[in-house]
């Protein structure tokens, strides 16, 4: 390994399925070491993980980085958003974390929306219209279904907060991740006392919101952690905000992320308030905003369909009118928390490969439908759509998005953009730079551009028609209780 040109920093991506750590040269963006370790997640409607697994995975990933991790001058944690972590007075989890894709809080989302002024109130106050993903609904579920656990809670954290606190010993979060809770007011950029009182959550249990560019703390002396004591710890942020940093996004640049969940987003100077709930009005990690639309079913759902058909994920075939809505985990966009997958239009001559292509189309449809709502009116409609996440490397995903978007599609060569964004945030602590400017200096968005093709309006219209016609069935789902 050649000598680094600048100080080393660590960026972490603690995602739903695993934790990845990168040691990066702050001067050049070169990754000098990396590590990864898995988590386990429960299945079905109950999506939970033990936060202590995240810590163990972080330690393992950092150990895989070797001496480079010990030489790092700063570290930052990017993490999966919205998860509810409840801790006792010793900082030990009271129960497994309720993750972003746990849909049990759908009744609480509906009830809270009705009790506090409807969708317009929530959009204007928090930037969000409540869905099962958001943390406030999970806290409401906990207080109703596990009141003893709620009463025993002495600290409430998000996943990235939990890891940052174990590094520093201090309870902190950032504006980007806080904006996805449902109890942070986007207009005042502070915790919302009315909402907290309504859900009976003491604000003293919440972490301090650290400002962009502020040091969250320093690494404590921990024998199980291969970081030097006193290493600076950045605020960290949620995974989408970290990826936006990792791409060095400027306002109006559209992004589609294809992972366990699918997202479309862009940086905006304007605070978003969408009363339809399609666009979540998140803050970014810098001081701007990150309007975002999210689906629960993306690469894992399509891969599951491929497995059911006995096909490789790339074995798609064109030329069918079959429609597949892969809502295997319920869905957030459109808001159908109880929905299941739906297949329509089978014929004798329909091939397995055509059914698989329909799964790709169905997964991409909702994201692309929300893209125009995410972008500001003055955004360039011909700008390349940056395609990131695990799915972005797949030819079938690339061609599906290209055909259904009608845009040029750019595939950044840089991988692990959440961890790179966290590393850029850590580097910004050392250099005083805007983390997005750090990432632009690292040229992280560079990659091949696929030319635009004519948009497949017929397929888009067909899928929209099936979603509309099947709405009563999708809303009812398969729950017979």
C-alpha positions as a Python dict, from the first residue, in 0.01 Angstrom:
ca = {
    (1, 'X'): (0, 0, 0),
    (2, 'X'): (147, 336, -102),
    (3, 'X'): (166, 618, 148),
    (4, 'X'): (-142, 837, 183),
    (5, 'X'): (-121, 1196, 62),
    (6, 'X'): (-337, 1328, 343),
    (7, 'X'): (-479, 1221, 678),
    (8, 'X'): (-687, 904, 689),
    (9, 'X'): (-1056, 904, 774),
    (10, 'X'): (-1310, 628, 831),
    (11, 'X'): (-1657, 622, 674),
    (12, 'X'): (-1912, 365, 788),
    (13, 'X'): (-2232, 237, 627),
    (14, 'X'): (-2442, 51, 883),
    (15, 'X'): (-2718, -72, 653),
    (16, 'X'): (-3009, -310, 700),
    (17, 'X'): (-2812, -622, 615),
    (18, 'X'): (-2448, -542, 703),
    (19, 'X'): (-2193, -287, 817),
    (20, 'X'): (-1920, -168, 582),
    (21, 'X'): (-1618, 41, 682),
    (22, 'X'): (-1382, 227, 450),
    (23, 'X'): (-1051, 390, 542),
    (24, 'X'): (-1003, 675, 296),
    (25, 'X'): (-720, 915, 214),
    (26, 'X'): (-878, 1255, 283),
    (27, 'X'): (-661, 1422, 21),
    (28, 'X'): (-747, 1199, -275),
    (29, 'X'): (-1050, 989, -182),
    (30, 'X'): (-851, 670, -238),
    (31, 'X'): (-983, 376, -35),
    (32, 'X'): (-681, 231, 146),
    (33, 'X'): (-863, -39, 346),
    (34, 'X'): (-1210, -183, 383),
    (35, 'X'): (-1410, -432, 588),
    (36, 'X'): (-1762, -573, 609),
    (37, 'X'): (-1964, -787, 850),
    (38, 'X'): (-2329, -901, 836),
    (39, 'X'): (-2636, -845, 1056),
    (40, 'X'): (-2944, -1060, 1095),
    (41, 'X'): (-3296, -926, 1044),
    (42, 'X'): (-3619, -1099, 1144),
    (43, 'X'): (-3861, -1179, 862),
    (44, 'X'): (-4229, -1108, 794),
    (45, 'X'): (-4410, -799, 916),
    (46, 'X'): (-4178, -787, 1219),
    (47, 'X'): (-3846, -650, 1093),
    (48, 'X'): (-3614, -624, 1389),
    (49, 'X'): (-3241, -637, 1462),
    (50, 'X'): (-3043, -639, 1785),
    (51, 'X'): (-2843, -311, 1785),
    (52, 'X'): (-2556, -489, 1959),
    (53, 'X'): (-2505, -680, 1634),
    (54, 'X'): (-2444, -349, 1461),
    (55, 'X'): (-2168, -269, 1709),
    (56, 'X'): (-2012, -615, 1676),
    (57, 'X'): (-2025, -581, 1298),
    (58, 'X'): (-1865, -235, 1316),
    (59, 'X'): (-1581, -369, 1529),
    (60, 'X'): (-1530, -664, 1294),
    (61, 'X'): (-1535, -443, 983),
    (62, 'X'): (-1281, -206, 1139),
    (63, 'X'): (-1057, -494, 1247),
    (64, 'X'): (-1054, -609, 884),
    (65, 'X'): (-914, -264, 794),
    (66, 'X'): (-602, -338, 1000),
    (67, 'X'): (-356, -69, 1105),
    (68, 'X'): (-510, 187, 870),
    (69, 'X'): (-812, 220, 1101),
    (70, 'X'): (-586, 297, 1399),
    (71, 'X'): (-418, 573, 1199),
    (72, 'X'): (-746, 748, 1112),
    (73, 'X'): (-790, 1102, 1242),
    (74, 'X'): (-1171, 1117, 1212),
    (75, 'X'): (-1467, 882, 1171),
    (76, 'X'): (-1832, 920, 1071),
    (77, 'X'): (-2128, 680, 1078),
    (78, 'X'): (-2391, 661, 805),
    (79, 'X'): (-2682, 436, 893),
    (80, 'X'): (-3021, 299, 794),
    (81, 'X'): (-3290, 555, 872),
    (82, 'X'): (-3596, 558, 1096),
    (83, 'X'): (-3523, 255, 1316),
    (84, 'X'): (-3639, 282, 1679),
    (85, 'X'): (-3364, 198, 1929),
    (86, 'X'): (-3470, 197, 2295),
    (87, 'X'): (-3202, 192, 2564),
    (88, 'X'): (-3195, 152, 2943),
    (89, 'X'): (-2999, 377, 3176),
    (90, 'X'): (-2680, 180, 3102),
    (91, 'X'): (-2716, 224, 2726),
    (92, 'X'): (-2820, -140, 2676),
    (93, 'X'): (-3101, -210, 2426),
    (94, 'X'): (-3429, -293, 2597),
    (95, 'X'): (-3556, -486, 2297),
    (96, 'X'): (-3452, -537, 1935),
    (97, 'X'): (-3472, -224, 1719),
    (98, 'X'): (-3786, -177, 1511),
    (99, 'X'): (-3647, -121, 1161),
    (100, 'X'): (-3765, 112, 885),
    (101, 'X'): (-3938, -171, 696),
    (102, 'X'): (-4135, -303, 995),
    (103, 'X'): (-4497, -231, 895),
    (104, 'X'): (-4677, -314, 1221),
    (105, 'X'): (-4730, 54, 1304),
    (106, 'X'): (-4975, 117, 1016),
    (107, 'X'): (-5272, 164, 1259),
    (108, 'X'): (-5070, 411, 1464),
    (109, 'X'): (-4972, 605, 1150),
    (110, 'X'): (-5338, 642, 1055),
    (111, 'X'): (-5445, 735, 1407),
    (112, 'X'): (-5173, 996, 1462),
    (113, 'X'): (-5248, 1153, 1125),
    (114, 'X'): (-5614, 1191, 1219),
    (115, 'X'): (-5553, 1309, 1575),
    (116, 'X'): (-5313, 1590, 1483),
    (117, 'X'): (-5475, 1772, 1196),
    (118, 'X'): (-5437, 1536, 903),
    (119, 'X'): (-5176, 1502, 631),
    (120, 'X'): (-5144, 1878, 574),
    (121, 'X'): (-5050, 1936, 941),
    (122, 'X'): (-4777, 1673, 934),
    (123, 'X'): (-4636, 1784, 599),
    (124, 'X'): (-4616, 2149, 703),
    (125, 'X'): (-4486, 2074, 1055),
    (126, 'X'): (-4240, 1790, 993),
    (127, 'X'): (-4207, 1762, 614),
    (128, 'X'): (-4355, 1412, 636),
    (129, 'X'): (-4694, 1251, 598),
    (130, 'X'): (-4693, 962, 838),
    (131, 'X'): (-4622, 614, 709),
    (132, 'X'): (-4511, 302, 890),
    (133, 'X'): (-4145, 377, 813),
    (134, 'X'): (-4122, 683, 1035),
    (135, 'X'): (-3998, 651, 1390),
    (136, 'X'): (-4284, 832, 1567),
    (137, 'X'): (-4527, 562, 1451),
    (138, 'X'): (-4299, 292, 1589),
    (139, 'X'): (-4282, 464, 1927),
    (140, 'X'): (-4661, 485, 1931),
    (141, 'X'): (-4679, 113, 1847),
    (142, 'X'): (-4439, 33, 2130),
    (143, 'X'): (-4631, 232, 2390),
    (144, 'X'): (-4956, 57, 2292),
    (145, 'X'): (-4826, -297, 2246),
    (146, 'X'): (-4526, -320, 2480),
    (147, 'X'): (-4594, -55, 2747),
    (148, 'X'): (-4346, -205, 2992),
    (149, 'X'): (-4065, -166, 2736),
    (150, 'X'): (-4169, 196, 2670),
    (151, 'X'): (-4176, 276, 3043),
    (152, 'X'): (-3831, 123, 3091),
    (153, 'X'): (-3680, 333, 2810),
    (154, 'X'): (-3427, 592, 2923),
    (155, 'X'): (-3296, 691, 2579),
    (156, 'X'): (-3441, 682, 2226),
    (157, 'X'): (-3198, 665, 1937),
    (158, 'X'): (-3180, 606, 1563),
    (159, 'X'): (-2942, 336, 1435),
    (160, 'X'): (-2659, 573, 1345),
    (161, 'X'): (-2708, 755, 1678),
    (162, 'X'): (-2660, 429, 1868),
    (163, 'X'): (-2324, 360, 1706),
    (164, 'X'): (-2204, 719, 1738),
    (165, 'X'): (-2294, 716, 2108),
    (166, 'X'): (-2102, 396, 2166),
    (167, 'X'): (-1801, 564, 2005),
    (168, 'X'): (-1823, 888, 2203),
    (169, 'X'): (-2035, 820, 2512),
    (170, 'X'): (-2259, 1114, 2414),
    (171, 'X'): (-2614, 1103, 2278),
    (172, 'X'): (-2613, 1293, 1948),
    (173, 'X'): (-2779, 1287, 1608),
    (174, 'X'): (-2782, 1514, 1301),
    (175, 'X'): (-3051, 1712, 1119),
    (176, 'X'): (-3062, 1470, 826),
    (177, 'X'): (-3151, 1162, 1031),
    (178, 'X'): (-3362, 1357, 1282),
    (179, 'X'): (-3579, 1481, 995),
    (180, 'X'): (-3700, 1125, 934),
    (181, 'X'): (-3842, 1067, 1281),
    (182, 'X'): (-4172, 1256, 1262),
    (183, 'X'): (-4096, 1445, 1584),
    (184, 'X'): (-3849, 1699, 1437),
    (185, 'X'): (-4007, 2019, 1307),
    (186, 'X'): (-3851, 2107, 972),
    (187, 'X'): (-3958, 2471, 990),
    (188, 'X'): (-3787, 2543, 1323),
    (189, 'X'): (-3525, 2267, 1299),
    (190, 'X'): (-3599, 2154, 1652),
    (191, 'X'): (-3786, 1874, 1825),
    (192, 'X'): (-4160, 1935, 1812),
    (193, 'X'): (-4293, 1963, 2166),
    (194, 'X'): (-4659, 1923, 2066),
    (195, 'X'): (-4597, 1598, 1880),
    (196, 'X'): (-4371, 1461, 2154),
    (197, 'X'): (-4633, 1539, 2418),
    (198, 'X'): (-4903, 1373, 2209),
    (199, 'X'): (-4708, 1047, 2183),
    (200, 'X'): (-4589, 1074, 2545),
    (201, 'X'): (-4219, 1087, 2462),
    (202, 'X'): (-4004, 1293, 2698),
    (203, 'X'): (-3769, 1512, 2489),
    (204, 'X'): (-3499, 1446, 2750),
    (205, 'X'): (-3478, 1092, 2610),
    (206, 'X'): (-3374, 1220, 2266),
    (207, 'X'): (-3020, 1292, 2143),
    (208, 'X'): (-2878, 1640, 2089),
    (209, 'X'): (-2894, 1748, 1725),
    (210, 'X'): (-2538, 1831, 1620),
    (211, 'X'): (-2493, 2103, 1358),
    (212, 'X'): (-2333, 2029, 1019),
    (213, 'X'): (-1956, 2052, 1054),
    (214, 'X'): (-1965, 2026, 1432),
    (215, 'X'): (-1762, 1761, 1614),
    (216, 'X'): (-1997, 1514, 1783),
    (217, 'X'): (-1726, 1391, 2021),
    (218, 'X'): (-1412, 1182, 2027),
    (219, 'X'): (-1354, 809, 2044),
    (220, 'X'): (-1339, 674, 2396),
    (221, 'X'): (-1076, 419, 2501),
    (222, 'X'): (-1233, 85, 2402),
    (223, 'X'): (-1021, -230, 2386),
    (224, 'X'): (-1260, -394, 2136),
    (225, 'X'): (-1243, -104, 1891),
    (226, 'X'): (-946, -58, 1654),
    (227, 'X'): (-965, 322, 1654),
    (228, 'X'): (-729, 544, 1847),
    (229, 'X'): (-859, 714, 2158),
    (230, 'X'): (-935, 1080, 2082),
    (231, 'X'): (-1020, 1022, 1714),
    (232, 'X'): (-1268, 1291, 1605),
    (233, 'X'): (-1624, 1172, 1548),
    (234, 'X'): (-1841, 1357, 1294),
    (235, 'X'): (-2221, 1395, 1335),
    (236, 'X'): (-2293, 1109, 1096),
    (237, 'X'): (-2628, 1094, 918),
    (238, 'X'): (-2890, 871, 757),
    (239, 'X'): (-2794, 654, 464),
    (240, 'X'): (-2959, 858, 189),
    (241, 'X'): (-2814, 1185, 315),
    (242, 'X'): (-2474, 1015, 338),
    (243, 'X'): (-2502, 892, -21),
    (244, 'X'): (-2593, 1246, -131),
    (245, 'X'): (-2271, 1364, 33),
    (246, 'X'): (-2082, 1076, -127),
    (247, 'X'): (-2196, 1188, -473),
    (248, 'X'): (-2117, 1552, -404),
    (249, 'X'): (-2470, 1642, -515),
    (250, 'X'): (-2556, 1989, -631),
    (251, 'X'): (-2922, 2104, -630),
    (252, 'X'): (-3131, 1950, -907),
    (253, 'X'): (-2913, 1644, -975),
    (254, 'X'): (-3152, 1343, -969),
    (255, 'X'): (-3054, 1017, -798),
    (256, 'X'): (-3213, 673, -797),
    (257, 'X'): (-3080, 428, -541),
    (258, 'X'): (-3154, 58, -593),
    (259, 'X'): (-3106, -142, -275),
    (260, 'X'): (-3321, -322, -19),
    (261, 'X'): (-3539, -15, -52),
    (262, 'X'): (-3558, 199, -365),
    (263, 'X'): (-3529, 576, -345),
    (264, 'X'): (-3528, 879, -571),
    (265, 'X'): (-3403, 1211, -437),
    (266, 'X'): (-3228, 1538, -512),
    (267, 'X'): (-3078, 1822, -310),
    (268, 'X'): (-3302, 2131, -292),
    (269, 'X'): (-3269, 2480, -147),
    (270, 'X'): (-3640, 2473, -61),
    (271, 'X'): (-3801, 2303, 240),
    (272, 'X'): (-4037, 2036, 97),
    (273, 'X'): (-4397, 2001, 219),
    (274, 'X'): (-4593, 1745, 18),
    (275, 'X'): (-4937, 1676, 173),
    (276, 'X'): (-4985, 1373, -55),
    (277, 'X'): (-4703, 1200, 130),
    (278, 'X'): (-4531, 1085, -188),
    (279, 'X'): (-4227, 1302, -117),
    (280, 'X'): (-4068, 1298, 226),
    (281, 'X'): (-3926, 1639, 312),
    (282, 'X'): (-3598, 1528, 465),
    (283, 'X'): (-3316, 1760, 560),
    (284, 'X'): (-2975, 1684, 418),
    (285, 'X'): (-2654, 1666, 621),
    (286, 'X'): (-2525, 2006, 506),
    (287, 'X'): (-2800, 2263, 567),
    (288, 'X'): (-3012, 2215, 254),
    (289, 'X'): (-3299, 1971, 194),
    (290, 'X'): (-3329, 1625, 46),
    (291, 'X'): (-3682, 1563, -89),
    (292, 'X'): (-3708, 1189, -132),
    (293, 'X'): (-3954, 919, -235),
    (294, 'X'): (-3900, 563, -115),
    (295, 'X'): (-4034, 219, -194),
    (296, 'X'): (-4003, -79, 40),
    (297, 'X'): (-3967, -333, -242),
    (298, 'X'): (-3668, -307, -471),
    (299, 'X'): (-3376, -542, -536),
    (300, 'X'): (-3466, -806, -276),
    (301, 'X'): (-3822, -828, -407),
    (302, 'X'): (-3708, -869, -767),
    (303, 'X'): (-3446, -1125, -664),
    (304, 'X'): (-3716, -1317, -478),
    (305, 'X'): (-3928, -1330, -793),
    (306, 'X'): (-3626, -1454, -988),
    (307, 'X'): (-3570, -1726, -729),
    (308, 'X'): (-3935, -1834, -741),
    (309, 'X'): (-3906, -1865, -1120),
    (310, 'X'): (-3572, -2047, -1098),
    (311, 'X'): (-3401, -1776, -1304),
    (312, 'X'): (-3082, -1577, -1282),
    (313, 'X'): (-3169, -1216, -1198),
    (314, 'X'): (-3048, -1105, -1543),
    (315, 'X'): (-3262, -1357, -1737),
    (316, 'X'): (-3529, -1108, -1844),
    (317, 'X'): (-3721, -1124, -2172),
    (318, 'X'): (-3913, -843, -2346),
    (319, 'X'): (-4243, -846, -2527),
    (320, 'X'): (-4522, -917, -2281),
    (321, 'X'): (-4827, -734, -2144),
    (322, 'X'): (-4798, -904, -1805),
    (323, 'X'): (-4789, -673, -1500),
    (324, 'X'): (-4626, -766, -1168),
    (325, 'X'): (-4649, -542, -863),
    (326, 'X'): (-4374, -679, -634),
    (327, 'X'): (-4519, -542, -308),
    (328, 'X'): (-4388, -837, -105),
    (329, 'X'): (-4333, -632, 213),
    (330, 'X'): (-4634, -402, 185),
    (331, 'X'): (-4549, -73, 16),
    (332, 'X'): (-4474, 286, 106),
    (333, 'X'): (-4496, 445, -243),
    (334, 'X'): (-4783, 408, -311),
    (335, 'X'): (-4890, 391, 55),
    (336, 'X'): (-5017, 32, 78),
    (337, 'X'): (-4872, -110, 402),
    (338, 'X'): (-5086, -426, 392),
    (339, 'X'): (-5042, -502, 21),
    (340, 'X'): (-4886, -819, -115),
    (341, 'X'): (-4748, -898, -457),
    (342, 'X'): (-4992, -900, -749),
    (343, 'X'): (-4955, -1063, -1092),
    (344, 'X'): (-5193, -970, -1375),
    (345, 'X'): (-5214, -1048, -1745),
    (346, 'X'): (-5074, -1401, -1767),
    (347, 'X'): (-5125, -1581, -2100),
    (348, 'X'): (-5035, -1929, -2225),
    (349, 'X'): (-4741, -1786, -2413),
    (350, 'X'): (-4606, -1575, -2124),
    (351, 'X'): (-4248, -1681, -2045),
    (352, 'X'): (-4075, -1682, -1705),
    (353, 'X'): (-3832, -1421, -1835),
    (354, 'X'): (-4120, -1189, -1923),
    (355, 'X'): (-4263, -1227, -1573),
    (356, 'X'): (-3921, -1137, -1431),
    (357, 'X'): (-3900, -829, -1653),
    (358, 'X'): (-4245, -732, -1524),
    (359, 'X'): (-4108, -748, -1168),
    (360, 'X'): (-3832, -503, -1263),
    (361, 'X'): (-4086, -276, -1432),
    (362, 'X'): (-4320, -285, -1133),
    (363, 'X'): (-4040, -203, -890),
    (364, 'X'): (-3915, 90, -1099),
    (365, 'X'): (-4259, 232, -1181),
    (366, 'X'): (-4335, 393, -845),
    (367, 'X'): (-3990, 546, -812),
    (368, 'X'): (-3997, 703, -1155),
    (369, 'X'): (-4350, 830, -1100),
    (370, 'X'): (-4225, 1020, -797),
    (371, 'X'): (-3915, 1162, -965),
    (372, 'X'): (-4085, 1473, -1106),
    (373, 'X'): (-4227, 1550, -760),
    (374, 'X'): (-3883, 1522, -602),
    (375, 'X'): (-3718, 1764, -845),
    (376, 'X'): (-3768, 2140, -828),
    (377, 'X'): (-3951, 2301, -1120),
    (378, 'X'): (-3632, 2453, -1259),
    (379, 'X'): (-3440, 2122, -1262),
    (380, 'X'): (-3297, 2021, -1600),
    (381, 'X'): (-3521, 1740, -1737),
    (382, 'X'): (-3239, 1615, -1958),
    (383, 'X'): (-2983, 1581, -1677),
    (384, 'X'): (-2851, 1226, -1635),
    (385, 'X'): (-3019, 1017, -1367),
    (386, 'X'): (-2746, 898, -1130),
    (387, 'X'): (-2808, 528, -1065),
    (388, 'X'): (-2653, 393, -744),
    (389, 'X'): (-2692, 106, -499),
    (390, 'X'): (-2640, -265, -544),
    (391, 'X'): (-2892, -287, -829),
    (392, 'X'): (-2713, -19, -1032),
    (393, 'X'): (-2450, -273, -1139),
    (394, 'X'): (-2709, -501, -1298),
    (395, 'X'): (-2775, -473, -1671),
    (396, 'X'): (-3143, -555, -1630),
    (397, 'X'): (-3186, -274, -1378),
    (398, 'X'): (-2992, -27, -1592),
    (399, 'X'): (-3194, -99, -1905),
    (400, 'X'): (-3526, -99, -1719),
    (401, 'X'): (-3460, 243, -1566),
    (402, 'X'): (-3329, 378, -1895),
    (403, 'X'): (-3637, 257, -2088),
    (404, 'X'): (-3895, 372, -1832),
    (405, 'X'): (-3734, 708, -1747),
    (406, 'X'): (-3647, 835, -2095),
    (407, 'X'): (-3338, 999, -1941),
    (408, 'X'): (-2969, 938, -1986),
    (409, 'X'): (-2849, 718, -1700),
    (410, 'X'): (-2510, 765, -1535),
    (411, 'X'): (-2351, 482, -1333),
    (412, 'X'): (-2094, 620, -1088),
    (413, 'X'): (-1790, 395, -1072),
    (414, 'X'): (-1741, 466, -702),
    (415, 'X'): (-1896, 202, -482),
    (416, 'X'): (-2012, 217, -120),
    (417, 'X'): (-2135, 575, -159),
    (418, 'X'): (-2292, 584, 188),
    (419, 'X'): (-1957, 499, 348),
    (420, 'X'): (-1778, 740, 111),
    (421, 'X'): (-2023, 1015, 209),
    (422, 'X'): (-1957, 948, 575),
    (423, 'X'): (-1584, 958, 501),
    (424, 'X'): (-1627, 1293, 324),
    (425, 'X'): (-1809, 1422, 631),
    (426, 'X'): (-1521, 1305, 851),
    (427, 'X'): (-1270, 1466, 614),
    (428, 'X'): (-1464, 1793, 633),
    (429, 'X'): (-1398, 1803, 1006),
    (430, 'X'): (-1025, 1802, 937),
    (431, 'X'): (-1015, 2041, 640),
    (432, 'X'): (-1308, 2273, 715),
    (433, 'X'): (-1459, 2196, 372),
    (434, 'X'): (-1819, 2128, 279),
    (435, 'X'): (-1836, 1745, 269),
    (436, 'X'): (-2009, 1756, -71),
    (437, 'X'): (-1718, 1964, -203),
    (438, 'X'): (-1480, 1704, -63),
    (439, 'X'): (-1663, 1432, -259),
    (440, 'X'): (-1657, 1641, -577),
    (441, 'X'): (-1283, 1680, -531),
    (442, 'X'): (-1265, 1301, -502),
    (443, 'X'): (-1467, 1278, -831),
    (444, 'X'): (-1696, 1013, -685),
    (445, 'X'): (-1981, 1062, -936),
    (446, 'X'): (-1765, 986, -1240),
    (447, 'X'): (-1882, 694, -1449),
    (448, 'X'): (-2026, 586, -1784),
    (449, 'X'): (-2340, 751, -1919),
    (450, 'X'): (-2602, 549, -2107),
    (451, 'X'): (-2776, 761, -2369),
    (452, 'X'): (-3146, 836, -2334),
    (453, 'X'): (-3396, 623, -2523),
    (454, 'X'): (-3762, 689, -2596),
    (455, 'X'): (-3968, 655, -2282),
    (456, 'X'): (-4189, 342, -2271),
    (457, 'X'): (-4516, 523, -2204),
    (458, 'X'): (-4728, 216, -2284),
    (459, 'X'): (-4575, 8, -2006),
    (460, 'X'): (-4597, 295, -1758),
    (461, 'X'): (-4965, 350, -1840),
    (462, 'X'): (-5042, -21, -1814),
    (463, 'X'): (-4883, -52, -1470),
    (464, 'X'): (-5058, 264, -1347),
    (465, 'X'): (-5389, 123, -1465),
    (466, 'X'): (-5339, -204, -1277),
    (467, 'X'): (-5240, -19, -959),
    (468, 'X'): (-5554, 195, -984),
    (469, 'X'): (-5793, -88, -1069),
    (470, 'X'): (-5653, -319, -800),
    (471, 'X'): (-5648, -52, -526),
    (472, 'X'): (-5924, -211, -310),
    (473, 'X'): (-5750, -548, -319),
    (474, 'X'): (-5408, -398, -250),
    (475, 'X'): (-5537, -192, 40),
    (476, 'X'): (-5700, -497, 195),
    (477, 'X'): (-5394, -717, 154),
    (478, 'X'): (-5390, -1073, 283),
    (479, 'X'): (-5455, -998, 651),
    (480, 'X'): (-5763, -1196, 757),
    (481, 'X'): (-5766, -1089, 1121),
}
